[in-house]
Amino acid sequence: MTLTSARVPAAVGERRITATLYGYQFLDDFVLLYPVYALLFADAGLSLWQISSLFALWSLTGVLLEVPSGAWADSVSRRLLLWIGPLLTAVGFALWVILPSYGAFALGFVLWGARGALGSGALEALVYEELDRIGAAGRYARVMGRAHAAGLAGVMAAMAAAGPVFAWGGYPAVGTASVLACLLTAATATRFPEHRRPLADDERWAAVLKSGLSAARRDRRLRAAVLLVPAVGAIWGSLDEYTPFLARETGVPDAFVPYALLLIWAGATVGGLFAGPAECLGTRGLAALLAGAALALAAGALTGRPAGLLLVAVAFGGFQLATVLADARMQHRIEDTGRATLTSVAGLGTEVATVAVYGAYAAIGSMAGHGTVFAVLSVPYLVTALSLTVRARTRE
């Protein structure tokens, strides 16, 4: 895939990209159902195993669609996929509050998983290539770090609003607000700039997919960068779904659970804002970051008190920062051809690992408390940190 050679003033071009991106990310995560949907499932009579099976179905949908949708994003308009996806989520959220049952929840997660697959790879590839077009690819980590922070600001705003809206109108009210946010997200996506030439007849979907996968097989450093993304992002992204239960277990009343989650995601937001300055961290620095976040997560979860959520917030900040840095490393190593495909391959790895985490959580959670499960699942991060340290030493 080649980009058009037309150049626009860098400042103007970057402002349009970033303004649209930050607005898109904020609205995409401004979902008032976020802090309460796990409670919605429980109040509908679902068991922990059933809830975990819904999360697994969510990820399995991504597993099936992640790479094909990435190759599709390299074949057609990425902007098109970015505005179709939120419409699917809007339908799913509406089903949850109109027909609160296991079947409706499952269908909603399938639609949400399809939406995630359509956006995964397409968004990163569009942003990177538009920045590269104006000579600003070196700012990708900073821009995406701020974009993640904008998304987390949307999460926090939703959490702050969820309490009073839920108290006023219950699940129907927060569901309606979430559907409206999805519609606004789709409208914002139409404002993304996109300068890509149509594919030639011999560059169809299958050829794009084959080209992207071949690049990862040939380049060992690229392959390592692709694998690092799920190693960093899968576990803490899965634990996010269980933070309401962790907050409840520490003694936080249900009415204040959204505010407890607001604290946790404030930490993650701060982490994303440090992505630009932290890009200079080497492999050892990234390893230290992961190890420190893992220890903070375990310590905070095991306290069994609301104050421990402060350490969980610190841990999520570290993991958010590490996730952005891992993505930036991968994007810098990908050639223009097949960028969305390879980003989706990393997303596939994340989804597969996520399914495993959901299963592990349900298994361990049936024998121990949520704090213990969080602590146990921090251990793989220590393993990843050790692996990065060993890799850094072998290169000396």
Tab-separated table of N, CA, C and O in Angstrom, residues 114-186:
chain	number	residue	atom	x	y	z
A	114	ALA	N	-16.976	-7.663	17.614
A	114	ALA	CA	-16.830	-7.325	16.192
A	114	ALA	C	-16.399	-5.874	16.029
A	114	ALA	O	-15.550	-5.554	15.187
A	115	ARG	N	-16.961	-4.986	16.868
A	115	ARG	CA	-16.576	-3.588	16.811
A	115	ARG	C	-15.101	-3.404	17.154
A	115	ARG	O	-14.386	-2.650	16.505
A	116	GLY	N	-14.648	-4.125	18.190
A	116	GLY	CA	-13.242	-4.029	18.568
A	116	GLY	C	-12.318	-4.514	17.476
A	116	GLY	O	-11.258	-3.930	17.225
A	117	ALA	N	-12.713	-5.602	16.805
A	117	ALA	CA	-11.884	-6.142	15.729
A	117	ALA	C	-11.805	-5.175	14.554
A	117	ALA	O	-10.752	-5.001	13.935
A	118	LEU	N	-12.919	-4.512	14.234
A	118	LEU	CA	-12.914	-3.565	13.121
A	118	LEU	C	-11.989	-2.378	13.394
A	118	LEU	O	-11.326	-1.869	12.497
A	119	GLY	N	-11.941	-1.934	14.648
A	119	GLY	CA	-11.120	-0.777	14.982
A	119	GLY	C	-9.683	-1.112	15.269
A	119	GLY	O	-8.785	-0.299	15.048
A	120	SER	N	-9.437	-2.324	15.774
A	120	SER	CA	-8.078	-2.726	16.132
A	120	SER	C	-7.232	-2.884	14.878
A	120	SER	O	-7.596	-3.602	13.953
A	121	GLY	N	-6.123	-2.222	14.836
A	121	GLY	CA	-5.274	-2.236	13.655
A	121	GLY	C	-5.609	-1.086	12.720
A	121	GLY	O	-4.718	-0.366	12.279
A	122	ALA	N	-6.886	-0.897	12.427
A	122	ALA	CA	-7.285	0.180	11.519
A	122	ALA	C	-6.955	1.544	12.109
A	122	ALA	O	-6.427	2.425	11.414
A	123	LEU	N	-7.257	1.738	13.401
A	123	LEU	CA	-7.007	3.044	14.018
A	123	LEU	C	-5.518	3.342	14.082
A	123	LEU	O	-5.066	4.423	13.677
A	124	GLU	N	-4.726	2.401	14.598
A	124	GLU	CA	-3.286	2.627	14.738
A	124	GLU	C	-2.628	2.851	13.376
A	124	GLU	O	-1.772	3.729	13.222
A	125	ALA	N	-3.039	2.041	12.384
A	125	ALA	CA	-2.444	2.176	11.057
A	125	ALA	C	-2.807	3.516	10.427
A	125	ALA	O	-1.954	4.180	9.817
A	126	LEU	N	-4.061	3.918	10.562
A	126	LEU	CA	-4.482	5.198	9.984
A	126	LEU	C	-3.708	6.350	10.621
A	126	LEU	O	-3.186	7.218	9.915
A	127	VAL	N	-3.620	6.361	11.945
A	127	VAL	CA	-2.938	7.453	12.635
A	127	VAL	C	-1.453	7.474	12.281
A	127	VAL	O	-0.887	8.533	11.975
A	128	TYR	N	-0.801	6.317	12.307
A	128	TYR	CA	0.641	6.278	12.029
A	128	TYR	C	0.929	6.762	10.604
A	128	TYR	O	1.839	7.575	10.376
A	129	GLU	N	0.160	6.281	9.643
A	129	GLU	CA	0.448	6.639	8.256
A	129	GLU	C	0.090	8.088	7.957
A	129	GLU	O	0.770	8.746	7.155
A	130	GLU	N	-0.946	8.617	8.594
A	130	GLU	CA	-1.255	10.037	8.395
A	130	GLU	C	-0.182	10.925	9.034
A	130	GLU	O	0.170	11.970	8.494
A	131	LEU	N	0.333	10.516	10.194
A	131	LEU	CA	1.444	11.257	10.797
A	131	LEU	C	2.697	11.141	9.935
A	131	LEU	O	3.430	12.127	9.729
A	132	ASP	N	2.961	9.967	9.417
A	132	ASP	CA	4.133	9.757	8.574
A	132	ASP	C	4.035	10.604	7.304
A	132	ASP	O	5.042	11.123	6.815
A	133	ARG	N	2.842	10.756	6.795
A	133	ARG	CA	2.629	11.540	5.573
A	133	ARG	C	3.063	12.989	5.754
A	133	ARG	O	3.524	13.637	4.811
A	134	ILE	N	2.923	13.529	6.969
A	134	ILE	CA	3.321	14.924	7.218
A	134	ILE	C	4.666	15.009	7.935
A	134	ILE	O	5.025	16.039	8.482
A	135	GLY	N	5.383	13.874	7.971
A	135	GLY	CA	6.709	13.875	8.574
A	135	GLY	C	6.717	13.882	10.089
A	135	GLY	O	7.677	14.345	10.703
A	136	ALA	N	5.655	13.369	10.707
A	136	ALA	CA	5.548	13.405	12.169
A	136	ALA	C	5.417	12.014	12.778
A	136	ALA	O	4.888	11.865	13.884
A	137	ALA	N	5.925	10.986	12.093
A	137	ALA	CA	5.818	9.628	12.625
A	137	ALA	C	6.542	9.482	13.960
A	137	ALA	O	6.163	8.652	14.798
A	138	GLY	N	7.578	10.294	14.178
A	138	GLY	CA	8.306	10.232	15.438
A	138	GLY	C	7.480	10.667	16.640
A	138	GLY	O	7.871	10.418	17.783
A	139	ARG	N	6.337	11.296	16.389
A	139	ARG	CA	5.462	11.730	17.476
A	139	ARG	C	4.353	10.713	17.756
A	139	ARG	O	3.443	10.990	18.547
A	140	TYR	N	4.427	9.562	17.132
A	140	TYR	CA	3.341	8.577	17.264
A	140	TYR	C	3.107	8.168	18.711
A	140	TYR	O	1.957	8.138	19.181
A	141	ALA	N	4.161	7.843	19.451
A	141	ALA	CA	3.990	7.402	20.835
A	141	ALA	C	3.349	8.496	21.681
A	141	ALA	O	2.442	8.234	22.482
A	142	ARG	N	3.809	9.734	21.505
A	142	ARG	CA	3.241	10.851	22.262
A	142	ARG	C	1.760	11.030	21.926
A	142	ARG	O	0.909	11.188	22.807
A	143	VAL	N	1.441	10.990	20.611
A	143	VAL	CA	0.055	11.186	20.183
A	143	VAL	C	-0.835	10.058	20.701
A	143	VAL	O	-1.928	10.298	21.233
A	144	MET	N	-0.376	8.815	20.578
A	144	MET	CA	-1.196	7.703	21.025
A	144	MET	C	-1.294	7.647	22.537
A	144	MET	O	-2.327	7.227	23.087
A	145	GLY	N	-0.235	8.063	23.218
A	145	GLY	CA	-0.310	8.126	24.671
A	145	GLY	C	-1.389	9.111	25.114
A	145	GLY	O	-2.182	8.822	26.017
A	146	ARG	N	-1.427	10.269	24.455
A	146	ARG	CA	-2.464	11.247	24.778
A	146	ARG	C	-3.838	10.749	24.354
A	146	ARG	O	-4.848	11.053	25.013
A	147	ALA	N	-3.876	9.994	23.255
A	147	ALA	CA	-5.163	9.445	22.816
A	147	ALA	C	-5.702	8.450	23.836
A	147	ALA	O	-6.898	8.448	24.156
A	148	HIS	N	-4.812	7.596	24.353
A	148	HIS	CA	-5.234	6.663	25.400
A	148	HIS	C	-5.683	7.435	26.634
A	148	HIS	O	-6.653	7.048	27.299
A	149	ALA	N	-4.974	8.513	26.937
A	149	ALA	CA	-5.370	9.337	28.083
A	149	ALA	C	-6.741	9.965	27.845
A	149	ALA	O	-7.561	10.059	28.768
A	150	ALA	N	-7.003	10.392	26.607
A	150	ALA	CA	-8.321	10.953	26.285
A	150	ALA	C	-9.400	9.894	26.453
A	150	ALA	O	-10.497	10.174	26.960
A	151	GLY	N	-9.082	8.664	26.022
A	151	GLY	CA	-10.033	7.586	26.206
A	151	GLY	C	-10.295	7.306	27.673
A	151	GLY	O	-11.442	7.097	28.094
A	152	LEU	N	-9.242	7.303	28.457
A	152	LEU	CA	-9.391	7.069	29.890
A	152	LEU	C	-10.111	8.225	30.570
A	152	LEU	O	-10.851	8.030	31.546
A	153	ALA	N	-9.905	9.444	30.049
A	153	ALA	CA	-10.679	10.578	30.559
A	153	ALA	C	-12.162	10.356	30.287
A	153	ALA	O	-13.026	10.704	31.110
A	154	GLY	N	-12.459	9.766	29.127
A	154	GLY	CA	-13.839	9.403	28.824
A	154	GLY	C	-14.372	8.372	29.793
A	154	GLY	O	-15.523	8.452	30.242
A	155	VAL	N	-13.528	7.384	30.128
A	155	VAL	CA	-13.924	6.370	31.110
A	155	VAL	C	-14.210	7.023	32.453
A	155	VAL	O	-15.229	6.737	33.106
A	156	MET	N	-13.319	7.910	32.878
A	156	MET	CA	-13.494	8.553	34.179
A	156	MET	C	-14.729	9.455	34.201
A	156	MET	O	-15.469	9.496	35.189
A	157	ALA	N	-14.946	10.177	33.092
A	157	ALA	CA	-16.141	11.018	33.023
A	157	ALA	C	-17.395	10.162	33.081
A	157	ALA	O	-18.395	10.527	33.734
A	158	ALA	N	-17.357	9.007	32.420
A	158	ALA	CA	-18.501	8.100	32.460
A	158	ALA	C	-18.720	7.563	33.865
A	158	ALA	O	-19.858	7.422	34.327
A	159	MET	N	-17.612	7.253	34.556
A	159	MET	CA	-17.734	6.751	35.918
A	159	MET	C	-18.300	7.810	36.856
A	159	MET	O	-19.120	7.512	37.732
A	160	ALA	N	-17.850	9.053	36.660
A	160	ALA	CA	-18.358	10.134	37.499
A	160	ALA	C	-19.839	10.369	37.240
A	160	ALA	O	-20.608	10.667	38.170
A	161	ALA	N	-20.260	10.240	35.977
A	161	ALA	CA	-21.660	10.476	35.633
A	161	ALA	C	-22.545	9.272	35.939
A	161	ALA	O	-23.750	9.428	36.149
A	162	ALA	N	-21.936	8.078	35.940
A	162	ALA	CA	-22.738	6.865	36.105
A	162	ALA	C	-23.465	6.828	37.438
A	162	ALA	O	-24.620	6.385	37.504
A	163	GLY	N	-22.809	7.302	38.508
A	163	GLY	CA	-23.423	7.254	39.828
A	163	GLY	C	-24.754	8.002	39.894
A	163	GLY	O	-25.803	7.399	40.173
A	164	PRO	N	-24.753	9.310	39.614
A	164	PRO	CA	-26.020	10.043	39.673
A	164	PRO	C	-27.040	9.606	38.625
A	164	PRO	O	-28.238	9.569	38.899
A	165	VAL	N	-26.570	9.258	37.393
A	165	VAL	CA	-27.500	8.810	36.356
A	165	VAL	C	-28.135	7.482	36.755
A	165	VAL	O	-29.348	7.270	36.580
A	166	PHE	N	-27.327	6.582	37.311
A	166	PHE	CA	-27.858	5.293	37.756
A	166	PHE	C	-28.839	5.484	38.905
A	166	PHE	O	-29.891	4.832	38.961
A	167	ALA	N	-28.509	6.378	39.829
A	167	ALA	CA	-29.413	6.636	40.949
A	167	ALA	C	-30.734	7.224	40.460
A	167	ALA	O	-31.796	6.972	41.061
A	168	TRP	N	-30.679	7.973	39.372
A	168	TRP	CA	-31.884	8.610	38.842
A	168	TRP	C	-32.743	7.650	38.024
A	168	TRP	O	-33.949	7.568	38.211
A	169	GLY	N	-32.090	6.891	37.120
A	169	GLY	CA	-32.883	6.072	36.201
A	169	GLY	C	-32.485	4.624	36.085
A	169	GLY	O	-33.001	3.909	35.216
A	170	GLY	N	-31.547	4.164	36.923
A	170	GLY	CA	-31.161	2.761	36.894
A	170	GLY	C	-30.452	2.363	35.615
A	170	GLY	O	-29.931	3.199	34.870
A	171	TYR	N	-30.459	1.063	35.318
A	171	TYR	CA	-29.764	0.540	34.144
A	171	TYR	C	-30.309	1.096	32.824
A	171	TYR	O	-29.524	1.350	31.891
A	172	PRO	N	-31.634	1.319	32.669
A	172	PRO	CA	-32.107	1.912	31.407
A	172	PRO	C	-31.492	3.280	31.113
A	172	PRO	O	-31.187	3.596	29.962
A	173	ALA	N	-31.299	4.099	32.148
A	173	ALA	CA	-30.748	5.438	31.933
A	173	ALA	C	-29.291	5.376	31.494
A	173	ALA	O	-28.894	6.052	30.526
A	174	VAL	N	-28.462	4.569	32.182
A	174	VAL	CA	-27.049	4.490	31.790
A	174	VAL	C	-26.913	3.790	30.441
A	174	VAL	O	-25.992	4.095	29.666
A	175	GLY	N	-27.825	2.878	30.138
A	175	GLY	CA	-27.784	2.225	28.829
A	175	GLY	C	-28.095	3.188	27.699
A	175	GLY	O	-27.423	3.183	26.658
A	176	THR	N	-29.100	4.023	27.876
A	176	THR	CA	-29.457	5.010	26.852
A	176	THR	C	-28.313	5.990	26.608
A	176	THR	O	-27.986	6.319	25.453
A	177	ALA	N	-27.688	6.460	27.689
A	177	ALA	CA	-26.551	7.366	27.545
A	177	ALA	C	-25.403	6.691	26.798
A	177	ALA	O	-24.711	7.333	25.992
A	178	SER	N	-25.200	5.408	27.031
A	178	SER	CA	-24.122	4.675	26.362
A	178	SER	C	-24.390	4.535	24.872
A	178	SER	O	-23.469	4.643	24.044
A	179	VAL	N	-25.636	4.289	24.495
A	179	VAL	CA	-25.997	4.191	23.081
A	179	VAL	C	-25.747	5.524	22.383
A	179	VAL	O	-25.190	5.572	21.276
A	180	LEU	N	-26.133	6.624	23.012
A	180	LEU	CA	-25.908	7.945	22.430
A	180	LEU	C	-24.416	8.219	22.235
A	180	LEU	O	-24.004	8.809	21.223
A	181	ALA	N	-23.590	7.799	23.198
A	181	ALA	CA	-22.143	7.991	23.069
A	181	ALA	C	-21.600	7.234	21.863
A	181	ALA	O	-20.720	7.730	21.144
A	182	CYS	N	-22.113	6.034	21.618
A	182	CYS	CA	-21.663	5.252	20.460
A	182	CYS	C	-22.018	5.958	19.153
A	182	CYS	O	-21.219	5.971	18.204
A	183	LEU	N	-23.205	6.542	19.085
A	183	LEU	CA	-23.612	7.250	17.874
A	183	LEU	C	-22.728	8.468	17.626
A	183	LEU	O	-22.346	8.761	16.475
A	184	LEU	N	-22.367	9.172	18.679
A	184	LEU	CA	-21.472	10.325	18.537
A	184	LEU	C	-20.069	9.882	18.114
A	184	LEU	O	-19.391	10.577	17.350
A	185	THR	N	-19.633	8.726	18.603
A	185	THR	CA	-18.325	8.192	18.208
A	185	THR	C	-18.294	7.914	16.715
A	185	THR	O	-17.324	8.248	16.016
A	186	ALA	N	-19.351	7.293	16.209
A	186	ALA	CA	-19.416	6.994	14.781
A	186	ALA	C	-19.384	8.276	13.957
A	186	ALA	O	-18.701	8.351	12.920
